[in-house]
Short mmCIF file of C-alpha atoms in Angstrom, two decimals:
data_model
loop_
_atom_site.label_atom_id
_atom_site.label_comp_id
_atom_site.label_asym_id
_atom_site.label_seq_id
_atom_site.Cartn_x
_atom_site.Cartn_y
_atom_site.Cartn_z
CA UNK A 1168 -4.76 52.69 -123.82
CA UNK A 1169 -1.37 50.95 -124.68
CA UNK A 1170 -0.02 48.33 -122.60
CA UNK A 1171 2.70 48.75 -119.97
CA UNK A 1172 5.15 46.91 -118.04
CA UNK A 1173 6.84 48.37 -114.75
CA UNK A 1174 9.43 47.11 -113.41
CA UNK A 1175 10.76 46.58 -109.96
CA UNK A 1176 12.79 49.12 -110.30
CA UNK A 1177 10.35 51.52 -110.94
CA UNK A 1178 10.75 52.46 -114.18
CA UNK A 1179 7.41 51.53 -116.18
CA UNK A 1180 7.94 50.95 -119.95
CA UNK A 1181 5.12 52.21 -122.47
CA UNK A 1182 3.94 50.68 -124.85
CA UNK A 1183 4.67 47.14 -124.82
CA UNK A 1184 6.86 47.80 -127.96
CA UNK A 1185 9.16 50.20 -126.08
CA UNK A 1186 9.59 46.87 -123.67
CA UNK A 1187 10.64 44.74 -126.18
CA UNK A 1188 13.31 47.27 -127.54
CA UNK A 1189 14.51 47.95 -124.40
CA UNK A 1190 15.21 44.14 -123.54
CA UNK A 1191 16.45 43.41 -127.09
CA UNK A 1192 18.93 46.32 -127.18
CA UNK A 1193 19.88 44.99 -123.69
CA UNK A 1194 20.33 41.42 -124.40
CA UNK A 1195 22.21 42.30 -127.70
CA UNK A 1196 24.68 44.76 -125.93
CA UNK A 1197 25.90 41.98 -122.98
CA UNK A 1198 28.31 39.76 -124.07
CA UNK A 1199 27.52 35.96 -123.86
CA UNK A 1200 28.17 34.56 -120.24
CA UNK A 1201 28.37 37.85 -119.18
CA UNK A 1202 25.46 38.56 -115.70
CA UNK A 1203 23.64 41.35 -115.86
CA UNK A 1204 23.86 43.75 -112.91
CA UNK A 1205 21.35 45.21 -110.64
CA UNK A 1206 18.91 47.45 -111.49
CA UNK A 1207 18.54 44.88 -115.12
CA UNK A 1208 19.30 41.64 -113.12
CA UNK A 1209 16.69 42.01 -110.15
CA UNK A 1210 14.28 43.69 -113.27
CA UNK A 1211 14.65 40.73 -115.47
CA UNK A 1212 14.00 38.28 -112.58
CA UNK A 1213 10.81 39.98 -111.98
CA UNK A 1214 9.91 39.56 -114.87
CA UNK A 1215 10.74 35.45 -115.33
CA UNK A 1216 8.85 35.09 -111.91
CA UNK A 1217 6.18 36.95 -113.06
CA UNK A 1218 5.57 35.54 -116.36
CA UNK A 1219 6.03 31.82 -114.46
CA UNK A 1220 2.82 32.92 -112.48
CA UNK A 1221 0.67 33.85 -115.69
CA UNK A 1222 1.38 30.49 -117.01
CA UNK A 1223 1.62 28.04 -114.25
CA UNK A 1224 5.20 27.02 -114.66
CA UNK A 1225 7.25 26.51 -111.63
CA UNK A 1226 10.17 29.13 -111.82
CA UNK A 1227 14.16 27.51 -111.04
CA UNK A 1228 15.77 29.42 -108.24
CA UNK A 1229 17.31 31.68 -110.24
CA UNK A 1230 20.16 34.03 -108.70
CA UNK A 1231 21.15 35.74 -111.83
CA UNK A 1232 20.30 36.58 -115.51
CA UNK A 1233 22.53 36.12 -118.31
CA UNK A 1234 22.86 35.79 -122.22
CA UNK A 1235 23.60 32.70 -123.67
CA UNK A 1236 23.66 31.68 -127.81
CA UNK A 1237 20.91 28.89 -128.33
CA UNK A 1238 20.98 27.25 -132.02
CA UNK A 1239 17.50 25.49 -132.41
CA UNK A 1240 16.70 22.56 -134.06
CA UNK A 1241 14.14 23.15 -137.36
CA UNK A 1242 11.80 19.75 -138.35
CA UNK A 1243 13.48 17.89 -140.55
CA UNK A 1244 16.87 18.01 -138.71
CA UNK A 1245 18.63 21.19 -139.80
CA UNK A 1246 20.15 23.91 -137.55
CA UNK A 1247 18.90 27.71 -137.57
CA UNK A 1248 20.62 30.29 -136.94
CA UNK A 1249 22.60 31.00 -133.28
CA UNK A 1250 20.33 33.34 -131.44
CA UNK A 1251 20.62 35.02 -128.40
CA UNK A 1252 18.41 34.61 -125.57
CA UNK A 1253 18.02 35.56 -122.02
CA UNK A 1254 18.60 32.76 -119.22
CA UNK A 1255 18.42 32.55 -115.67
CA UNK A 1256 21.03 31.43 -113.64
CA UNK A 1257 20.90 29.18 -110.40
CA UNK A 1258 23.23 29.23 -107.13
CA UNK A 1259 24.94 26.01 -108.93
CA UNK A 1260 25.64 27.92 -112.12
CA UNK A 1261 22.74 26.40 -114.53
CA UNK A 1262 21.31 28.28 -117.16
CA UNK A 1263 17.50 28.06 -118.02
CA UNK A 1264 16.48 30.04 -121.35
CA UNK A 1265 13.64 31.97 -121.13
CA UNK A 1266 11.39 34.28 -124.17
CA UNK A 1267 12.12 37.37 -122.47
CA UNK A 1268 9.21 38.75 -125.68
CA UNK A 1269 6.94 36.09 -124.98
CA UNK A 1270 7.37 36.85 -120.80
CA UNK A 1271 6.68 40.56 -121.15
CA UNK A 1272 3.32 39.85 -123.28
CA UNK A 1273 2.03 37.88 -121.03
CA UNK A 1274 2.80 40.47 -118.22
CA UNK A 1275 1.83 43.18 -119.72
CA UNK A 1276 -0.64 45.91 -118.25
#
């Protein structure tokens, strides 16, 4: 049977694939800065506390969810490319990047 993921909203995503599409297509149609809006804000929280629980991290008080470019830093010093990346967002405005891939794996049903 293929994995799932539902949602707080209700909606349940199948397979995990489908998930990952969904989120991508969503995180690459916001504009940077830009906070997503309820039902894919209080969905994508969910998810960030959820994922926090599988792997014993301590989640931020997040209020909010937005999309923020993130250039990474390769071994031996050189850039790569900007990529976009889901963050949450706490009451004083701070934005924590999170592998919104990596979080629905580890969720999955």
């Amino acid at each position: 049977m293929s994995k799932c993921i539902k949602l707080l909203s209700g909606r349940e995503l199948r397979p995990l694939t489908a998930a990952k599409a969904y989120f991508s297509g969503l995180r690459e149609s916001i504009p940077i800065g830009s906070l997503l809006s309820d039902p894919e804000r209080s969905d994508a929280l969910d998810i960030y506390r959820r994922y926090c629980g599988v792997v014993g991290a301590s989640p931020v008080a997040a209020v909010g969810v937005t999309v923020i470019s993130e250039r990474k830093l390769r071994p031996g010093g050189n850039y790569a490319r900007i990529a976009r990346s889901f963050a949450v967002v706490t009451a004083a405005g701070e934005a924590a990047a999170f592998n919104m891939e990596k979080a629905l794996q580890a969720i999955a049903e």
